[in-house]
Amino acid sequence: MAPDAEDCEEVERLNGDYQEEQVHQGRRILPDEPPPAQAWTENEELGPGNDSRTNSPGENRRLLGNKPLQKSSSRLQAGLTLGVWGVSRKQSKCTAALKNGKPQAKTKFQKRKEKLIEALRLPYFIITMLYIIGLFHFFAPEEWRAKLEWAPGAWWRQPWRLLTYGFLHAGAAHLALNALVALAVGWRLEHEQGWSRVGIIWVGGVAAGALGAGSLQPRVHVVGASAAVYALLTAHLPNVCLRFGHIPLWWFRPLSVLVLGASEGCWALMRTPDPNVTYNVAWAAHALGAAVGVPLGFVVFKGENSSKRIVVVCRVASCIILAVGVIAAVAHYVFWYDVDHFT
């Protein structure tokens, strides 16, 4: 059967388009490559609103020339990221910490140095009070001394004696002993609670010592800051309760209170007062000063354990004890204290 004319024409056309590859000495010669065609690129540029819904891709089209395309910043950043991938993790963390402004961890030497500087920081309130006491003791005339000491009956008409007797002392030994004990018990306390709270304890101890001496030893002339020192001593007990677990040597503070309290009690019981001496040991002032240090410390001190239930109960009880003590002192001196008898 003879082929169709149209099929023969199609075969001839295909054979005509075929070109035999050129061969040179048994090797095939590749045809010349055509020049690279210019391509279209589509870049999406967002409008002023930066909303892709109003700007479709392909709105901004440009014909690429022979210049190479510029790489985007994101790819460049990725290349930089890959370039620093070999950096150690520790170094990268340090760099990130410096960029974020985070301080580096302190060494043991730096920590010990800071603790030493903090421990050697002077208690300015205690030193100031001792300096004023020294000025009164060495330079105040006798006329001032007679008007500032605690005297039976005289303080009722001269109420400043309730506090000013604490600036006077019976002798150099009395002053030196109170100064040493005040520095020993008040140095750490002022660092941990601040000078203002320690000042309240000092003033409260002096006032309580005067009122206690006037009630229990009405014939004794009282001078000295021993009541304030004992108040600072017992104030360590509420300080330990409020800051337990955050202060050093917490066990030593109650022990020192027991030892000094026992020694004071034995001294008061064994020593008999001398009638020829104007200033005898005012054990009542010491006892009342020590007694007021505990509740007053719970009221004015602060610490990390302030929100605990036992501490809150102690604070409420301390407020009640102080209020009852003030009312009892006022009632005693108003109704039972004979001012004219001791004048």
CSV table of C-alpha atoms in Angstrom, one decimal:
chain,number,residue,atom,x,y,z
A,1,MET,CA,0.0,0.0,0.0
A,2,ALA,CA,1.4,3.3,-1.1
A,3,PRO,CA,2.1,5.8,1.7
A,4,ASP,CA,0.1,8.9,1.9
A,5,ALA,CA,1.4,12.0,0.2
A,6,GLU,CA,1.1,14.1,3.4
A,7,ASP,CA,3.2,11.5,5.4
A,8,CYS,CA,5.9,11.6,2.7
A,9,GLU,CA,6.1,15.4,3.0
A,10,GLU,CA,6.4,15.3,6.7
A,11,VAL,CA,9.3,12.7,6.5
A,12,GLU,CA,11.1,14.9,4.0
A,13,ARG,CA,10.7,18.0,6.2
A,14,LEU,CA,12.1,16.2,9.2
A,15,ASN,CA,15.0,14.8,7.2
A,16,GLY,CA,15.8,18.3,5.9
A,17,ASP,CA,16.0,19.8,9.4
A,18,TYR,CA,18.6,17.2,10.5
A,19,GLN,CA,22.2,18.4,10.4
A,20,GLU,CA,25.0,16.0,10.8
A,21,GLU,CA,27.4,16.8,13.5
A,22,GLN,CA,30.8,17.9,12.4
A,23,VAL,CA,33.7,15.5,13.2
A,24,HIS,CA,37.3,16.5,13.1
A,25,GLN,CA,39.9,13.7,13.1
A,26,GLY,CA,37.6,11.3,14.8
A,27,ARG,CA,36.5,13.9,17.5
A,28,ARG,CA,33.1,15.5,17.7
A,29,ILE,CA,33.1,19.3,17.5
A,30,LEU,CA,30.5,21.0,19.7
A,31,PRO,CA,28.5,23.7,18.1
A,32,ASP,CA,29.0,27.3,19.3
A,33,GLU,CA,26.9,28.2,22.3
A,34,PRO,CA,24.4,31.0,21.7
A,35,PRO,CA,24.9,34.1,23.9
A,36,PRO,CA,23.1,34.0,27.2
A,37,ALA,CA,19.6,35.2,27.0
A,38,GLN,CA,18.5,38.2,29.0
A,39,ALA,CA,16.0,37.1,31.7
A,40,TRP,CA,13.3,38.9,33.5
A,41,THR,CA,13.3,39.2,37.3
A,42,GLU,CA,10.4,39.9,39.4
A,43,ASN,CA,11.0,41.9,42.6
A,44,GLU,CA,8.3,42.7,45.0
A,45,GLU,CA,8.5,46.2,46.4
A,46,LEU,CA,6.1,47.0,49.1
A,47,GLY,CA,4.3,50.3,49.1
A,48,PRO,CA,4.2,52.9,51.8
A,49,GLY,CA,1.8,50.8,53.8
A,50,ASN,CA,4.1,47.7,53.7
A,51,ASP,CA,1.1,45.6,52.9
A,52,SER,CA,1.6,42.7,50.5
A,53,ARG,CA,-2.1,42.5,49.8
A,54,THR,CA,-2.0,45.8,47.8
A,55,ASN,CA,1.4,45.0,46.2
A,56,SER,CA,1.4,41.8,44.1
A,57,PRO,CA,4.6,40.2,43.0
A,58,GLY,CA,5.7,41.2,39.5
A,59,GLU,CA,4.5,44.7,39.6
A,60,ASN,CA,8.1,45.9,39.4
A,61,ARG,CA,9.9,44.1,36.6
A,62,ARG,CA,13.3,45.0,35.2
A,63,LEU,CA,15.5,43.4,32.5
A,64,LEU,CA,18.7,42.0,33.8
A,65,GLY,CA,21.8,43.1,32.1
A,66,ASN,CA,25.3,41.7,32.2
A,67,LYS,CA,25.8,43.0,35.8
A,68,PRO,CA,25.7,40.2,38.4
A,69,LEU,CA,22.9,40.2,40.8
A,70,GLN,CA,23.5,41.6,44.3
A,71,LYS,CA,23.0,39.2,47.1
A,72,SER,CA,20.4,40.1,49.7
A,73,SER,CA,21.3,41.0,53.1
A,74,SER,CA,19.7,37.9,54.5
A,75,ARG,CA,21.9,35.6,52.5
A,76,LEU,CA,24.9,37.7,53.5
A,77,GLN,CA,23.9,37.4,57.1
A,78,ALA,CA,23.5,33.6,56.6
A,79,GLY,CA,27.0,33.5,55.2
A,80,LEU,CA,28.4,35.4,58.1
A,81,THR,CA,26.6,33.1,60.5
A,82,LEU,CA,28.0,30.0,58.8
A,83,GLY,CA,31.4,31.7,58.9
A,84,VAL,CA,31.4,32.0,62.7
A,85,TRP,CA,29.9,28.6,63.3
A,86,GLY,CA,33.3,27.2,64.3
A,87,VAL,CA,33.6,29.7,67.3
A,88,SER,CA,33.4,27.9,70.6
A,89,ARG,CA,30.2,28.0,72.6
A,90,LYS,CA,31.9,29.5,75.6
A,91,GLN,CA,33.3,32.4,73.7
A,92,SER,CA,29.9,33.1,72.0
A,93,LYS,CA,28.2,33.1,75.4
A,94,CYS,CA,30.8,35.6,76.8
A,95,THR,CA,30.3,37.8,73.7
A,96,ALA,CA,26.5,37.7,74.1
A,97,ALA,CA,26.8,38.5,77.8
A,98,LEU,CA,28.9,41.5,77.1
A,99,LYS,CA,26.5,42.7,74.4
A,100,ASN,CA,23.5,42.4,76.8
A,101,GLY,CA,25.3,44.2,79.6
A,102,LYS,CA,25.3,41.3,82.0
A,103,PRO,CA,28.2,41.3,84.5
A,104,GLN,CA,30.6,38.5,84.5
A,105,ALA,CA,30.8,36.1,87.4
A,106,LYS,CA,33.1,37.3,90.3
A,107,THR,CA,36.1,35.3,91.3
A,108,LYS,CA,36.7,34.0,94.8
A,109,PHE,CA,39.3,36.7,95.4
A,110,GLN,CA,36.8,39.4,94.4
A,111,LYS,CA,34.2,38.0,96.7
A,112,ARG,CA,36.6,37.8,99.6
A,113,LYS,CA,37.8,41.3,99.0
A,114,GLU,CA,34.2,42.6,99.0
A,115,LYS,CA,33.4,40.8,102.3
A,116,LEU,CA,36.5,42.2,103.9
A,117,ILE,CA,35.7,45.7,102.8
A,118,GLU,CA,32.2,45.3,104.1
A,119,ALA,CA,33.4,43.9,107.4
A,120,LEU,CA,35.9,46.8,107.9
A,121,ARG,CA,33.3,49.5,107.1
A,122,LEU,CA,33.0,51.7,110.2
A,123,PRO,CA,29.8,51.9,112.2
A,124,TYR,CA,29.4,55.7,111.9
A,125,PHE,CA,26.5,56.0,114.4
A,126,ILE,CA,28.3,54.1,117.2
A,127,ILE,CA,31.5,56.1,116.6
A,128,THR,CA,29.6,59.4,116.6
A,129,MET,CA,27.9,58.6,119.8
A,130,LEU,CA,31.2,57.5,121.5
A,131,TYR,CA,32.8,60.7,120.2
A,132,ILE,CA,30.1,62.9,121.8
A,133,ILE,CA,30.3,60.9,125.0
A,134,GLY,CA,34.1,61.4,125.1
A,135,LEU,CA,33.6,65.2,124.6
A,136,PHE,CA,31.2,65.4,127.5
A,137,HIS,CA,33.4,63.2,129.7
A,138,PHE,CA,36.6,65.2,129.2
A,139,PHE,CA,35.5,68.7,128.5
A,140,ALA,CA,32.1,69.3,130.1
A,141,PRO,CA,32.2,71.3,133.3
A,142,GLU,CA,30.8,70.0,136.6
A,143,GLU,CA,27.8,72.4,136.4
A,144,TRP,CA,26.7,70.6,133.2
A,145,ARG,CA,27.2,67.2,134.8
A,146,ALA,CA,24.9,68.1,137.7
A,147,LYS,CA,22.2,69.2,135.3
A,148,LEU,CA,22.5,66.2,132.9
A,149,GLU,CA,22.7,63.1,135.1
A,150,TRP,CA,19.8,61.0,136.2
A,151,ALA,CA,18.8,62.1,139.7
A,152,PRO,CA,15.9,61.0,141.8
A,153,GLY,CA,13.0,63.4,141.6
A,154,ALA,CA,14.9,66.0,139.6
A,155,TRP,CA,14.1,64.5,136.2
A,156,TRP,CA,10.4,65.1,136.8
A,157,ARG,CA,10.9,68.8,136.5
A,158,GLN,CA,13.8,68.4,134.0
A,159,PRO,CA,12.7,65.7,131.6
A,160,TRP,CA,15.9,66.0,129.4
A,161,ARG,CA,17.7,64.0,132.1
A,162,LEU,CA,15.8,60.9,130.7
A,163,LEU,CA,18.3,60.8,127.8
A,164,THR,CA,21.2,63.1,128.7
A,165,TYR,CA,22.5,60.9,131.5
A,166,GLY,CA,23.7,58.5,128.8
A,167,PHE,CA,26.4,61.0,127.7
A,168,LEU,CA,28.1,61.0,131.2
A,169,HIS,CA,30.2,58.3,132.8
A,170,ALA,CA,31.5,57.7,136.3
A,171,GLY,CA,35.2,57.4,135.2
A,172,ALA,CA,37.6,56.5,132.5
A,173,ALA,CA,37.3,52.7,133.1
A,174,HIS,CA,33.5,53.0,132.9
A,175,LEU,CA,33.7,54.9,129.6
A,176,ALA,CA,36.3,52.5,128.1
A,177,LEU,CA,34.3,49.4,129.0
A,178,ASN,CA,31.0,50.8,127.5
A,179,ALA,CA,32.9,51.9,124.4
A,180,LEU,CA,34.4,48.5,123.8
A,181,VAL,CA,31.2,46.6,124.3
A,182,ALA,CA,29.3,49.1,122.2
A,183,LEU,CA,31.7,48.5,119.3
A,184,ALA,CA,31.7,44.8,119.8
A,185,VAL,CA,27.9,44.4,119.7
A,186,GLY,CA,26.9,47.3,117.5
A,187,TRP,CA,29.4,47.1,114.7
A,188,ARG,CA,27.8,44.1,112.9
A,189,LEU,CA,24.3,45.2,113.9
A,190,GLU,CA,24.7,48.6,112.3
A,191,HIS,CA,26.0,47.0,109.1
A,192,GLU,CA,23.0,44.7,108.9
A,193,GLN,CA,20.2,47.0,110.0
A,194,GLY,CA,21.4,50.5,109.3
A,195,TRP,CA,22.3,53.4,111.6
A,196,SER,CA,18.7,54.8,111.9
A,197,ARG,CA,17.3,51.5,113.4
A,198,VAL,CA,20.3,51.1,115.6
A,199,GLY,CA,19.8,54.7,116.8
A,200,ILE,CA,16.2,53.9,117.8
A,201,ILE,CA,17.4,50.9,119.8
A,202,TRP,CA,20.0,53.1,121.5
A,203,VAL,CA,17.6,55.9,122.5
A,204,GLY,CA,14.9,53.3,123.6
A,205,GLY,CA,17.5,51.5,125.8
A,206,VAL,CA,18.6,54.8,127.4
A,207,ALA,CA,15.0,55.9,128.2
A,208,ALA,CA,14.0,52.4,129.5
A,209,GLY,CA,17.1,52.3,131.7
A,210,ALA,CA,16.3,55.6,133.3
A,211,LEU,CA,12.7,54.7,133.9
A,212,GLY,CA,13.7,51.3,135.3
A,213,ALA,CA,16.3,52.8,137.6
A,214,GLY,CA,13.8,55.4,138.8
A,215,SER,CA,11.2,52.6,139.7
A,216,LEU,CA,13.5,50.0,141.2
A,217,GLN,CA,16.4,52.0,142.5
A,218,PRO,CA,14.9,55.5,143.2
A,219,ARG,CA,17.9,56.7,145.3
A,220,VAL,CA,20.6,55.9,142.9
A,221,HIS,CA,22.1,58.6,140.6
A,222,VAL,CA,22.6,57.0,137.2
A,223,VAL,CA,25.1,57.9,134.5
A,224,GLY,CA,26.5,56.0,131.5
A,225,ALA,CA,25.3,54.4,128.3
A,226,SER,CA,25.2,50.8,129.7
A,227,ALA,CA,21.4,50.6,129.2
A,228,ALA,CA,21.9,51.4,125.5
A,229,VAL,CA,24.7,48.9,125.2
A,230,TYR,CA,22.6,46.1,126.7
A,231,ALA,CA,19.7,47.1,124.4
A,232,LEU,CA,22.0,46.6,121.4
A,233,LEU,CA,23.1,43.3,122.8
A,234,THR,CA,19.6,41.8,123.2
A,235,ALA,CA,18.5,43.4,119.8
A,236,HIS,CA,20.6,40.7,118.1
A,237,LEU,CA,18.0,38.1,119.0
A,238,PRO,CA,15.2,39.7,116.8
A,239,ASN,CA,17.9,40.4,114.2
A,240,VAL,CA,18.7,36.7,114.1
A,241,CYS,CA,15.0,35.7,113.8
A,242,LEU,CA,14.4,38.2,111.0
A,243,ARG,CA,17.5,37.4,109.0
A,244,PHE,CA,18.1,33.7,109.9
A,245,GLY,CA,20.0,32.0,107.1
A,246,HIS,CA,21.4,35.3,105.7
A,247,ILE,CA,23.8,36.4,108.4
A,248,PRO,CA,27.0,34.8,109.7
A,249,LEU,CA,27.6,33.5,113.2
A,250,TRP,CA,23.9,33.4,114.1
A,251,TRP,CA,24.5,30.9,116.9
A,252,PHE,CA,27.2,33.0,118.6
A,253,ARG,CA,24.8,36.0,119.2
A,254,PRO,CA,22.3,34.3,121.5
A,255,LEU,CA,25.2,32.6,123.2
A,256,SER,CA,26.8,36.0,123.9
A,257,VAL,CA,23.5,37.3,125.2
A,258,LEU,CA,23.3,34.4,127.7
A,259,VAL,CA,26.9,34.8,128.9
A,260,LEU,CA,26.8,38.5,129.4
A,261,GLY,CA,23.3,38.4,131.0
A,262,ALA,CA,24.4,35.7,133.4
A,263,SER,CA,27.6,37.7,134.3
A,264,GLU,CA,25.5,40.8,135.0
A,265,GLY,CA,23.1,38.9,137.2
A,266,CYS,CA,25.9,37.4,139.2
A,267,TRP,CA,27.6,40.8,139.6
A,268,ALA,CA,24.4,42.4,140.8
A,269,LEU,CA,23.7,39.6,143.4
A,270,MET,CA,27.3,39.4,144.8
A,271,ARG,CA,28.1,43.1,145.0
A,272,THR,CA,26.8,45.2,147.9
A,273,PRO,CA,26.3,48.9,147.3
A,274,ASP,CA,28.6,51.3,149.0
A,275,PRO,CA,26.7,54.1,150.8
A,276,ASN,CA,29.7,56.4,150.5
A,277,VAL,CA,29.8,56.2,146.7
A,278,THR,CA,27.5,58.5,144.7
A,279,TYR,CA,27.4,56.2,141.6
A,280,ASN,CA,26.7,52.6,142.3
A,281,VAL,CA,25.9,49.9,139.7
A,282,ALA,CA,22.5,50.6,138.4
A,283,TRP,CA,21.5,47.0,137.7
A,284,ALA,CA,17.9,48.1,137.1
A,285,ALA,CA,19.0,50.3,134.2
A,286,HIS,CA,20.9,47.4,132.7
A,287,ALA,CA,18.0,45.0,133.1
A,288,LEU,CA,15.4,47.4,131.6
A,289,GLY,CA,17.7,48.3,128.8
A,290,ALA,CA,18.2,44.7,128.0
A,291,ALA,CA,14.5,43.9,128.3
A,292,VAL,CA,13.4,46.7,125.9
A,293,GLY,CA,16.0,45.6,123.2
A,294,VAL,CA,14.1,42.5,122.2
A,295,PRO,CA,10.5,43.9,121.5
A,296,LEU,CA,11.9,47.1,120.1
A,297,GLY,CA,14.1,45.2,117.7
A,298,PHE,CA,11.1,43.1,116.4
A,299,VAL,CA,9.2,46.4,115.8
A,300,VAL,CA,11.9,48.5,114.0
A,301,PHE,CA,14.1,45.8,112.4
A,302,LYS,CA,13.6,44.3,108.9
A,303,GLY,CA,14.8,41.1,107.3
A,304,GLU,CA,14.2,38.4,104.8
A,305,ASN,CA,11.9,36.4,107.2
A,306,SER,CA,9.6,39.3,107.9
A,307,SER,CA,6.6,37.7,106.2
A,308,LYS,CA,6.8,34.4,108.2
A,309,ARG,CA,4.0,33.7,110.6
A,310,ILE,CA,6.1,33.3,113.7
A,311,VAL,CA,7.8,36.6,113.0
A,312,VAL,CA,4.5,38.4,112.5
A,313,VAL,CA,3.3,37.0,115.8
A,314,CYS,CA,6.4,38.2,117.6
A,315,ARG,CA,6.0,41.6,116.1
A,316,VAL,CA,2.4,41.9,117.3
A,317,ALA,CA,3.3,40.6,120.7
A,318,SER,CA,6.2,43.1,120.9
A,319,CYS,CA,3.9,46.0,120.1
A,320,ILE,CA,1.6,44.9,122.9
A,321,ILE,CA,4.5,44.6,125.3
A,322,LEU,CA,5.9,48.0,124.5
A,323,ALA,CA,2.4,49.6,124.8
A,324,VAL,CA,1.8,47.9,128.2
A,325,GLY,CA,5.3,49.0,129.4
A,326,VAL,CA,4.7,52.6,128.5
A,327,ILE,CA,1.3,52.7,130.2
A,328,ALA,CA,2.7,51.0,133.3
A,329,ALA,CA,5.6,53.5,133.5
A,330,VAL,CA,3.2,56.5,133.1
A,331,ALA,CA,0.8,55.1,135.8
A,332,HIS,CA,3.7,54.4,138.2
A,333,TYR,CA,5.2,57.9,138.0
A,334,VAL,CA,1.8,59.6,138.0
A,335,PHE,CA,0.1,57.8,140.9
A,336,TRP,CA,2.8,56.0,143.0
A,337,TYR,CA,6.0,57.9,142.5
A,338,ASP,CA,6.7,60.4,145.4
A,339,VAL,CA,8.6,63.2,143.7
A,340,ASP,CA,9.0,65.3,146.8
A,341,HIS,CA,10.5,62.4,148.8
A,342,PHE,CA,13.5,62.1,146.5
A,343,THR,CA,14.0,65.8,145.8
